[in-house]
Coordinates of C-alpha atoms and ligand atoms in Angstrom, one line a residue:
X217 CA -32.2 -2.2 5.5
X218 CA -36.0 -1.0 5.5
X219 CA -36.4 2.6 5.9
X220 CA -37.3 2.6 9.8
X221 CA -34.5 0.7 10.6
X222 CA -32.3 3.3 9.0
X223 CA -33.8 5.7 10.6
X224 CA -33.8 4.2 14.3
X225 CA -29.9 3.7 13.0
X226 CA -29.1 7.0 12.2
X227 CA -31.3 8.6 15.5
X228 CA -28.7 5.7 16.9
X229 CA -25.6 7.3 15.7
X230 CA -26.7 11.1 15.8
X231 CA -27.7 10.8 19.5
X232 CA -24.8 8.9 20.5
X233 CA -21.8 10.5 18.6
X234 CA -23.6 14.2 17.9
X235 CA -25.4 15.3 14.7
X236 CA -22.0 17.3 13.4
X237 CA -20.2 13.9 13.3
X238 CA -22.8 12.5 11.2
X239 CA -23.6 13.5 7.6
X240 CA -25.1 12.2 4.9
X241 CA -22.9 11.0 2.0
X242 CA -22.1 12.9 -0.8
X243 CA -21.3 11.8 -4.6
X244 CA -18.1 11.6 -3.8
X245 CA -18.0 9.6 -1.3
X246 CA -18.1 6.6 -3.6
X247 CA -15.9 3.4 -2.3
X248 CA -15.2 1.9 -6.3
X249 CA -18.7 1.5 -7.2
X250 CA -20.5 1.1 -4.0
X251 CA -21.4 4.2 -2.6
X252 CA -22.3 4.9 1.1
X253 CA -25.6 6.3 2.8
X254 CA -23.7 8.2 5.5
X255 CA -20.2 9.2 6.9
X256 CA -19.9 8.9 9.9
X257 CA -16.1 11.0 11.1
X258 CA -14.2 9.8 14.0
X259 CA -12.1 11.6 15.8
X260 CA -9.9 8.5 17.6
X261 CA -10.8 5.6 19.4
X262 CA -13.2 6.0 21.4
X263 CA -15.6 7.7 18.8
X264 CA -14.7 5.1 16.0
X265 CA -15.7 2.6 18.8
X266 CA -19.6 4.1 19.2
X267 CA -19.6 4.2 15.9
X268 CA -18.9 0.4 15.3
X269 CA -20.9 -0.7 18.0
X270 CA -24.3 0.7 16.9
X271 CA -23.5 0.0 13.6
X272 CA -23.3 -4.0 14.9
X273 CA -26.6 -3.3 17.0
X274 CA -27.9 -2.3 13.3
X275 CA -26.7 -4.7 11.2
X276 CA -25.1 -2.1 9.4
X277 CA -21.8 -2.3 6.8
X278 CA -18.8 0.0 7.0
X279 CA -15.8 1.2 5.1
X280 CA -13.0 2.8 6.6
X281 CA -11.2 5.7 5.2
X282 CA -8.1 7.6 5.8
X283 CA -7.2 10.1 3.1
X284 CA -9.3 8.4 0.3
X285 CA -6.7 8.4 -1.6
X286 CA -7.1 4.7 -2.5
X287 CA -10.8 3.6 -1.7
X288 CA -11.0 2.5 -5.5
X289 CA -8.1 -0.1 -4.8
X290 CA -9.6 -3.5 -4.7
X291 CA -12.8 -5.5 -5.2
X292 CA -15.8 -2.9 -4.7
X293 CA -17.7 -3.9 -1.6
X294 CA -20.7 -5.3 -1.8
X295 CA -22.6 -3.2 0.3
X296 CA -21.4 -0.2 2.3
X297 CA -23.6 1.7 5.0
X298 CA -21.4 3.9 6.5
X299 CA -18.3 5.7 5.6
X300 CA -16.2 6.0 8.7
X301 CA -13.8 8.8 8.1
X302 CA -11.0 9.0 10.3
X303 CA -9.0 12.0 9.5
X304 CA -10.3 14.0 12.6
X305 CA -7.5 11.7 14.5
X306 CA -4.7 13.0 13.1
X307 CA -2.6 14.0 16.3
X308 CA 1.0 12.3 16.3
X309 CA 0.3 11.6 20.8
X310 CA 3.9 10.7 21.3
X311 CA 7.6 10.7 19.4
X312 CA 10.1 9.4 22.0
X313 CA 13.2 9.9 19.7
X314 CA 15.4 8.5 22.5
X315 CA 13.8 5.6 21.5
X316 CA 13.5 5.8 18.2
X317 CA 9.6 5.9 18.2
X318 CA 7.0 7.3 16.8
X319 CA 3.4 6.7 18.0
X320 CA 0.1 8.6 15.9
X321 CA -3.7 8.5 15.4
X322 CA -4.9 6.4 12.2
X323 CA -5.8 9.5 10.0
X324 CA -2.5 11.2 10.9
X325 CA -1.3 12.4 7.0
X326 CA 1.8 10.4 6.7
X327 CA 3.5 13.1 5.7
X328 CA 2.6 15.4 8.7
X329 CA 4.5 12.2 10.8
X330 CA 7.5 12.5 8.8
X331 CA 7.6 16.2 9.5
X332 CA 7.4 15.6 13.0
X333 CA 10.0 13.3 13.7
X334 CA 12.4 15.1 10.9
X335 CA 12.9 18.0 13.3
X336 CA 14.7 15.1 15.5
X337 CA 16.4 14.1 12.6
X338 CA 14.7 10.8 12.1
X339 CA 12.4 9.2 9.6
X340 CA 9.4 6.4 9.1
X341 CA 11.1 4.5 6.2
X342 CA 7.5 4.4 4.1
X343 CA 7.1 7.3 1.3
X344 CA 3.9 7.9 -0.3
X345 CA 3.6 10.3 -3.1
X346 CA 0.0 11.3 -2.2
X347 CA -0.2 14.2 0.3
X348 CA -3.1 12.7 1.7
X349 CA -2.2 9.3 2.2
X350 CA -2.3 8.8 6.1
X351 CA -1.1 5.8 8.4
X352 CA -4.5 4.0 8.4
X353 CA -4.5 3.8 5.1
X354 CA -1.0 2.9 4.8
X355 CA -1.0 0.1 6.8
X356 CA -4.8 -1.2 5.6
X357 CA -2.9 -1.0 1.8
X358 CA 0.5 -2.2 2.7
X359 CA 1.9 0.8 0.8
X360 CA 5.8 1.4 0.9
X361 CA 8.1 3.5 -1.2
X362 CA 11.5 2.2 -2.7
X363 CA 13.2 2.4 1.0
X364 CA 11.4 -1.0 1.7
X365 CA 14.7 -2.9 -0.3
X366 CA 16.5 -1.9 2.8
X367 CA 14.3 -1.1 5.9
X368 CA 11.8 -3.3 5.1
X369 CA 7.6 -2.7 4.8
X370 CA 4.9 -2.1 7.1
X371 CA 4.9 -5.1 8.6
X372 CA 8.4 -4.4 9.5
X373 CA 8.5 -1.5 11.5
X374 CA 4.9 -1.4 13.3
X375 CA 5.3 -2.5 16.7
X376 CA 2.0 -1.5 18.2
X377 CA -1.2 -1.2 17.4
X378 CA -4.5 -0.5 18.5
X379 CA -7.9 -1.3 16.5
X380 CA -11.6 -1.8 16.6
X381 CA -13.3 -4.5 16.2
X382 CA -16.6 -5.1 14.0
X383 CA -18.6 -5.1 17.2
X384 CA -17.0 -2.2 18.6
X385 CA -14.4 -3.8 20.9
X386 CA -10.7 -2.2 21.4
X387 CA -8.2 -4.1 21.2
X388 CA -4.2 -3.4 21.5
X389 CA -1.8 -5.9 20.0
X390 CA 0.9 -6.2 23.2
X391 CA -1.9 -4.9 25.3
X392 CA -5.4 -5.6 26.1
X393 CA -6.4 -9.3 25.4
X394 CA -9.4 -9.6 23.7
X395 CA -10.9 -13.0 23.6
X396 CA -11.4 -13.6 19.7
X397 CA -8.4 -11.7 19.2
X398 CA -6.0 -13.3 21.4
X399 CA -2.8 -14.6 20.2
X400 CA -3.1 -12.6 16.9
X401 CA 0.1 -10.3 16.2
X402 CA -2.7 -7.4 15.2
X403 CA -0.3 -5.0 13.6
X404 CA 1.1 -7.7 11.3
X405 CA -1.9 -9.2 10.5
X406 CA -4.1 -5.9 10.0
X407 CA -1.1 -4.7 7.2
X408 CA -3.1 -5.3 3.8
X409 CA -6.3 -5.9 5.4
X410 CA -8.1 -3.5 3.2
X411 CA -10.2 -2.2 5.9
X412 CA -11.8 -6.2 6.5
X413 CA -10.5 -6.8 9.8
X414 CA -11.5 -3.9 11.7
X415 CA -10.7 -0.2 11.7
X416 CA -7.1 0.7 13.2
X417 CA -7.5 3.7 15.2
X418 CA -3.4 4.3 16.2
X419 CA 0.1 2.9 15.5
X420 CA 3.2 2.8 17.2
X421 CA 6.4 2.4 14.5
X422 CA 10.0 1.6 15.0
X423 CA 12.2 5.1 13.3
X424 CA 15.4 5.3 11.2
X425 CA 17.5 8.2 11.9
X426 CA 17.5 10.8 9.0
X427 CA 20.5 10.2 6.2
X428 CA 22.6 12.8 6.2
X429 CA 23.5 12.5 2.7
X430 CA 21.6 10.9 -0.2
X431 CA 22.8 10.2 -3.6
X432 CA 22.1 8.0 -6.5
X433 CA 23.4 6.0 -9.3
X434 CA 21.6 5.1 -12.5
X435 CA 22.3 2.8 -15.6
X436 CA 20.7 2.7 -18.7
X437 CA 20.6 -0.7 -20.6
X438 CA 19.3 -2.1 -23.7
X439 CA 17.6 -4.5 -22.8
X440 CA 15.8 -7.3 -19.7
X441 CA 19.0 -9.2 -19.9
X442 CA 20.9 -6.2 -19.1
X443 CA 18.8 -4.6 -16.7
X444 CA 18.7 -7.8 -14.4
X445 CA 22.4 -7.8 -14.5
X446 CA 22.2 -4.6 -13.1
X447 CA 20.2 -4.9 -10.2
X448 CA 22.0 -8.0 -9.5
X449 CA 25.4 -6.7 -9.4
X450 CA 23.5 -3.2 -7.1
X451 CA 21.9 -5.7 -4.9
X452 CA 25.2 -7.8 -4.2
X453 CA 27.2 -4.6 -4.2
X454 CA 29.3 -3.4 -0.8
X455 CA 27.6 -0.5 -1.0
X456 CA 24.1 -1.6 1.0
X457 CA 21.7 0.3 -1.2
X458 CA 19.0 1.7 0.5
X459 CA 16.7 0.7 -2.3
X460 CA 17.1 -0.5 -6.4
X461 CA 14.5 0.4 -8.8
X462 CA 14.1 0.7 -12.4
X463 CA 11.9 2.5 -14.6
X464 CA 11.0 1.0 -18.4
X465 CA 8.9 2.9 -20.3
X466 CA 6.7 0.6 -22.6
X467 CA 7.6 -1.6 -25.5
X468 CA 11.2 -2.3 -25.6
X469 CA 12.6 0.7 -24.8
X470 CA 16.1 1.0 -22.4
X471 CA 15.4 0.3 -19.3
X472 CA 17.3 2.6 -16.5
X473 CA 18.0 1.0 -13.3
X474 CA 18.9 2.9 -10.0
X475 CA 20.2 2.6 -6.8
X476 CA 19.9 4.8 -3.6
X477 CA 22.8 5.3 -1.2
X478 CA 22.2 6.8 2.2
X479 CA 24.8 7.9 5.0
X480 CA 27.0 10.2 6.4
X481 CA 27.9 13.1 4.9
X482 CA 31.2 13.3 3.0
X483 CA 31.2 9.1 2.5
X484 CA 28.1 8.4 1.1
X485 CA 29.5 10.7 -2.1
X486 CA 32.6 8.3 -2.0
X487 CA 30.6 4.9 -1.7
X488 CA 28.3 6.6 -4.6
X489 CA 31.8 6.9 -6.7
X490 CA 33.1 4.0 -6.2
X491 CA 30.0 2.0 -7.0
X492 CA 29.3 3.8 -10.1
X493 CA 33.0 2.8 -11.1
X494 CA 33.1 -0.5 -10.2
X495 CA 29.7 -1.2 -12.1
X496 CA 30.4 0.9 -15.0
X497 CA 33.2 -1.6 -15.5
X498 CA 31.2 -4.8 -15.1
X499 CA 28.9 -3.7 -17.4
X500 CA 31.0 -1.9 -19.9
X501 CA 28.8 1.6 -19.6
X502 CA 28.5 4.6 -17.9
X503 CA 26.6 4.7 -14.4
X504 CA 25.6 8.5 -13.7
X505 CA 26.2 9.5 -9.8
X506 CA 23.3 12.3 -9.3
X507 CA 22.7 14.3 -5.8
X508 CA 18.7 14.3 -6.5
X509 CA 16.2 11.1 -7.5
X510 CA 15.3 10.7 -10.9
X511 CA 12.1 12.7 -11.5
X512 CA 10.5 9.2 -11.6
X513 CA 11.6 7.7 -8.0
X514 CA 9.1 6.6 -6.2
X515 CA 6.1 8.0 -8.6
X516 CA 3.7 4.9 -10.3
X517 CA 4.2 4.5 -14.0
X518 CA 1.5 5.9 -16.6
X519 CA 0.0 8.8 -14.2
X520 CA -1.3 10.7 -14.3
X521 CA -3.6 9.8 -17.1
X522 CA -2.8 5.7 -16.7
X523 CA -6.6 4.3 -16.7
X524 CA -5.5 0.4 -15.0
X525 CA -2.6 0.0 -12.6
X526 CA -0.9 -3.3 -12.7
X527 CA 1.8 -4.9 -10.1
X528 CA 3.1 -8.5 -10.3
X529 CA 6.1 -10.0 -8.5
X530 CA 8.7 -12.7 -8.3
X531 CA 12.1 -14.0 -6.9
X532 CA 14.3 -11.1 -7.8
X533 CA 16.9 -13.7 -9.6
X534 CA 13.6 -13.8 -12.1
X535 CA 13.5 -10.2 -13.0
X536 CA 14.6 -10.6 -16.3
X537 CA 12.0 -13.3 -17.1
X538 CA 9.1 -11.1 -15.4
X539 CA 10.4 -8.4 -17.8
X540 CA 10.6 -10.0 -20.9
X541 CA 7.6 -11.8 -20.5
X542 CA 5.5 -8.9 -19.6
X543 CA 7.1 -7.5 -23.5
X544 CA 5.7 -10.7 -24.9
X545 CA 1.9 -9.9 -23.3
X546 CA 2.3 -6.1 -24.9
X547 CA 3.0 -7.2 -28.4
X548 CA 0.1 -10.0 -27.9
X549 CA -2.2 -7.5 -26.9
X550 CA -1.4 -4.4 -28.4
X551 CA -1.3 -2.5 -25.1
X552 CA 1.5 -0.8 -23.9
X553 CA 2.6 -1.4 -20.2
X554 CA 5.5 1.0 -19.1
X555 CA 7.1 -0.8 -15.8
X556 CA 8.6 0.8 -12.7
X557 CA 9.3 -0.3 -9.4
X558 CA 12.1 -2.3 -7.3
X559 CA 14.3 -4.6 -9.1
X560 CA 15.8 -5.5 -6.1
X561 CA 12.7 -7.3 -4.3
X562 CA 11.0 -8.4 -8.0
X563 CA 7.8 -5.8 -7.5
X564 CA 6.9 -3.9 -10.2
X565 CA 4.2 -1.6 -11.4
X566 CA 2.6 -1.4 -14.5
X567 CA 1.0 1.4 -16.0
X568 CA -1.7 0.9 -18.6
X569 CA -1.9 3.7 -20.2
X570 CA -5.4 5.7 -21.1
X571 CA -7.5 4.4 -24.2
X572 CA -7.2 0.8 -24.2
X573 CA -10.3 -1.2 -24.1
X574 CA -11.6 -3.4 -21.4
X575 CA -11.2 -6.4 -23.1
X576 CA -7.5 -5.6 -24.2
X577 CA -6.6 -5.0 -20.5
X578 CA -8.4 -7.9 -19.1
X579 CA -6.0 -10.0 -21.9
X580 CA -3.0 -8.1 -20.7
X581 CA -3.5 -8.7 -16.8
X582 CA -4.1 -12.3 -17.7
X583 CA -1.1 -12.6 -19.9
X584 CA 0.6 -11.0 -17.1
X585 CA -0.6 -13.0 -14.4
X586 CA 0.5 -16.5 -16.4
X587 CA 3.5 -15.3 -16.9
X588 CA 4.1 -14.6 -13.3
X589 CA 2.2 -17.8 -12.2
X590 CA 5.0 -19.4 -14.1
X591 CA 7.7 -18.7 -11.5
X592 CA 5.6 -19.0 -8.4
X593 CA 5.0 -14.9 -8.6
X594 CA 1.6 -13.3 -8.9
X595 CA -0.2 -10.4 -10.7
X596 CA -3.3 -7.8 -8.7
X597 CA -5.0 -5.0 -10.5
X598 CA -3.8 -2.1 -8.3
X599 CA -6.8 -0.2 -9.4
X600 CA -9.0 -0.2 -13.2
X601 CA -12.4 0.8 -14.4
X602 CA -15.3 -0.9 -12.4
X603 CA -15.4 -2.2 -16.4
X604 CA -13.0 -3.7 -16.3
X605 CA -12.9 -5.5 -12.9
X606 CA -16.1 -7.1 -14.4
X607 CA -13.8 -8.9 -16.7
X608 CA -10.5 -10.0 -14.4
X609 CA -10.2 -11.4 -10.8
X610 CA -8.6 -8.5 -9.0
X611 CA -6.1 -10.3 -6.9
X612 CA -5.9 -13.6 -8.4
X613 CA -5.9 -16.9 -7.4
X614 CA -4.8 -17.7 -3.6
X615 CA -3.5 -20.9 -2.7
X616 CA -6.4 -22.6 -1.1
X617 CA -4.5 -23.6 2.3
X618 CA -4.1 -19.6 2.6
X619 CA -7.6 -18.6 1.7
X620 CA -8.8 -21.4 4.2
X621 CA -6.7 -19.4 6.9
X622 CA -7.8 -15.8 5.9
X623 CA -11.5 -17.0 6.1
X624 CA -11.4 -18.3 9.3
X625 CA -9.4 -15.2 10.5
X626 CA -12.0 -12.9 9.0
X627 CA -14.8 -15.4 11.0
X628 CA -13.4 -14.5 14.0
X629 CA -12.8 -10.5 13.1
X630 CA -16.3 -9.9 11.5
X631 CA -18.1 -13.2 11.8
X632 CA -21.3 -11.1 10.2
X633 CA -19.4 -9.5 7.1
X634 CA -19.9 -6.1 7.6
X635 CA -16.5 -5.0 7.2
X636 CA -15.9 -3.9 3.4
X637 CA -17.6 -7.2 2.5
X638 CA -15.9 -9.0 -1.0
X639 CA -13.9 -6.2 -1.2
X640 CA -10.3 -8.3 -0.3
X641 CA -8.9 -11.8 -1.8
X642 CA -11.6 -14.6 -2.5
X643 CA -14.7 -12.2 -1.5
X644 CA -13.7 -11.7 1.8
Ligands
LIG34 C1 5.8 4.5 -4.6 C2 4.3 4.6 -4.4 C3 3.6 5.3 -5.3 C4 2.2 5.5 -5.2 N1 1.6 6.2 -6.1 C5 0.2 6.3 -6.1 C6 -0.5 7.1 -7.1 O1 0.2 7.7 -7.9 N2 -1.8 7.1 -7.0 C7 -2.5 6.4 -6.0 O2 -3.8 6.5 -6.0 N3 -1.9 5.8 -5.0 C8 -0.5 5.7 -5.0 N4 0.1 5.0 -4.1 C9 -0.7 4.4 -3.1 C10 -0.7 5.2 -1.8 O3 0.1 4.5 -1.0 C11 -2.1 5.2 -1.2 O4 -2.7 6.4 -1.7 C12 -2.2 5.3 0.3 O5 -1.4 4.3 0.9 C13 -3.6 5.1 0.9 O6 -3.8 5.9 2.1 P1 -5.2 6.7 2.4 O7 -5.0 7.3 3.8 O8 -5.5 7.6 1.3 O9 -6.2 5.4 2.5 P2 -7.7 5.3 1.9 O10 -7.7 5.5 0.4 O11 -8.6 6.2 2.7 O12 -8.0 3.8 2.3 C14 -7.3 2.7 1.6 C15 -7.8 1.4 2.2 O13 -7.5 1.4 3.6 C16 -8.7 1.2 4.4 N5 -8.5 2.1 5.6 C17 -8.2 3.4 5.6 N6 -8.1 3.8 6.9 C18 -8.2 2.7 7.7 C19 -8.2 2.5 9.1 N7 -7.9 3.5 9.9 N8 -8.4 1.3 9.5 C20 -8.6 0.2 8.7 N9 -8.7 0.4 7.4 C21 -8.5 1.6 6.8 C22 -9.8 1.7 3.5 O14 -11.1 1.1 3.8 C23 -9.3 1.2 2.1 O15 -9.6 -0.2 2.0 C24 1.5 4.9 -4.2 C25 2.2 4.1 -3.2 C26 3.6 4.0 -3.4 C27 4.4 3.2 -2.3

């Protein structure tokens, strides 16, 4: 953009939304490398809406942010404009617990949510470790805790949505029908857009009630082999976990695996009992029964201090081959790669841990990604040095009848790629 056109765009935005919602960005507003000339803040629809529209009239790109607690994730966009910050719309508008709904604002802290609907004894079944992490941001990243084994992920409990479009058009999935949008399911398809589709403004999602009673039973095992057998005997178990994880720290040390229970008071201790027994003889050890999570649950492996973080998945009847292979790449490449995450869905995070160089981990996530490749799984760099995203495809390769599809979706959602341009699969 020349200089007068930035400054018509800014007089644009200024007089429209008021200077106090427009600042000029800071260092830190950085999105991975690319780094914004304003931020603009928004506080719901309606503002987020003028926003988006003069930006269109200005040919101008944006990023969205929630709590910023992940704008590193990804490809860094090619070009970002504006920075449109929406946690001013934090408000949860409506919790009909009859109903077993919640509905919030986009920029909504997820963990101000829980808090609300916890006082009617319910609960979104997402976790988050990152206080700041709020339900834009969420969905945009498709970020779930261990609880998805049971209750599913985002794309499973939002039921409603509402978003704006690249050109500034609101559009509700269930309610208004927008012509290019028609037809879409937007919640689904908006989970994991990165902030390429359009900016999502408010959610509506389906609540669990609150467990009365937690508890949780871990197993320690040698080795892959061993492990696997684990979570398949927790996942086939009576006992319905509400999620299976395991933590391995690098190199071939034991790997713990560990299953959640959640219930009624007084019976979940029982089913907690009996599973640990019942395993503990299967596998010929001893499974611990504990009241409180391991102090890893639900925590990424390597932080803090991990400088690249890692995930790759496959069938969960593969675990053990996605475990021992990703020991193979660490003794190829000399970096360690400690491993956590659910072994009941085949999802796993790795870890790398601060000090290896670019090359090394740019071997490792390739090592990695054949390995996955190998049983139809796949391998993205979660986030790493703008070094050494230089070196590896982020997400990997797509199969080319899905990249075909997210194209033309992205054609019809931002047909002038000004949405966090190249920042999702393929350049998108
Ligand atoms: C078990 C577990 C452990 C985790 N541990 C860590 C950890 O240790 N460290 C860590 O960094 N993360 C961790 N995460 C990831 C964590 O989920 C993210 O920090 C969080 O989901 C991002 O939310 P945010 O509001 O900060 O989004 P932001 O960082 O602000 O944005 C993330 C993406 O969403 C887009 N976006 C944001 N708001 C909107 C919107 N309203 N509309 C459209 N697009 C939008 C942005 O453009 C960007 O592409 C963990 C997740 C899980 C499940």
């Amino acid at each position: 953009m020349s200089t007068a056109t930035e400054e018509t765009a800014l007089n644009a935005l200024r007089g429209a939304l008021g200077d106090e919602w427009v600042t000029e960005a800071s260092a830190t507003d950085r999105v991975g490398a690319s780094r914004p000339k304003w931020v603009v803040h928004a506080d719901g629809t309606e503002r987020a809406s003028t926003a988006l529209r003069i930006a269109a009239e200005h040919g101008m790109s944006v990023v969205p942010r929630g709590g910023g607690s992940k704008l590193d994730r990804g490809e860094s966009p090619e070009r970002v404009d504006l920075l449109l910050d929406l946690s001013a719309a934090d408000e949860v508008v409506e919790h009909a617990a009859g109903d077993l709904v919640v509905r919030a604002e986009a920029g909504t802290p997820l963990r101000e949510v829980q808090r609300t609907v916890a006082e009617a004894g319910q609960q979104l079944s997402l976790e988050d470790p990152h206080p700041t992490a709020t339900l834009g941001g969420v969905i945009a990243t498709r970020s779930a805790g261990p609880c998805r084994y049971l209750h599913g992920g985002v794309r499973d409990l939002i039921i409603g949505i509402t978003v704006v479009c690249a050109d500034g058009t609101v559009a509700s999935s269930g309610g208004k029908v927008v012509k290019n949008v028609a037809g879409y399911d937007l919640g689904k398809l908006f989970t994991g857009s990165y902030g390429t589709l359009g900016v999502v403004t408010e959610a509506i999602f389906r609540l669990h009630p609150l467990a009365e009673e937690r508890r949780w039973v871990a197993v320690t095992l040698p080795d892959p082999r061993a492990a696997a057998e684990a979570a398949r005997l927790f996942r086939v178990s009576r006992a319905m976990p509400t999620a299976v994880e395991l933590d391995r720290p690098a190199g071939r040390a034991p790997i713990t695996v560990c299953a959640e229970l959640e219930g009624r008071s007084g019976v979940t201790g029982e089913r907690a009992a009996e599973l640990a027994r019942s395993l503990g003889e299967e596998l010929g050890r001893t499974c611990e029964v504990s009241g409180t999570a391991p102090e890893w649950w639900g925590r990424l492996p390597g932080e803090p201090g991990a400088s690249a973080g890692i995930r790759m998945a496959s069938r969960p009847s593969e675990l053990v081959e996605l475990l021992e292979g990703a020991g193979r790449v660490e003794d190829e490449t000399g970096v360690a790669l400690p491993l956590r995450g659910s072994a009941g869905l085949g999802v796993l995070d790795g870890g790398v841990p601060a000090g290896s160089s670019d090359e090394s981990v740019a071997a490792l996530v390739e090592g990695v990604r054949a390995r996955a490749a190998a049983l139809d799984g796949y391998t993205t760099v979660s986030w790493a040095p703008e070094s050494v995203k230089r070196l590896v495809d982020v997400w990997g390769p797509v199969p080319s009848g899905a990249l075909t599809l997210m194209r033309r979706t992205k054609d019809q959602f931002d047909p002038e790629r000004r949405l966090a341009p190249g920042r999702f699969v393929g350049g998108l």
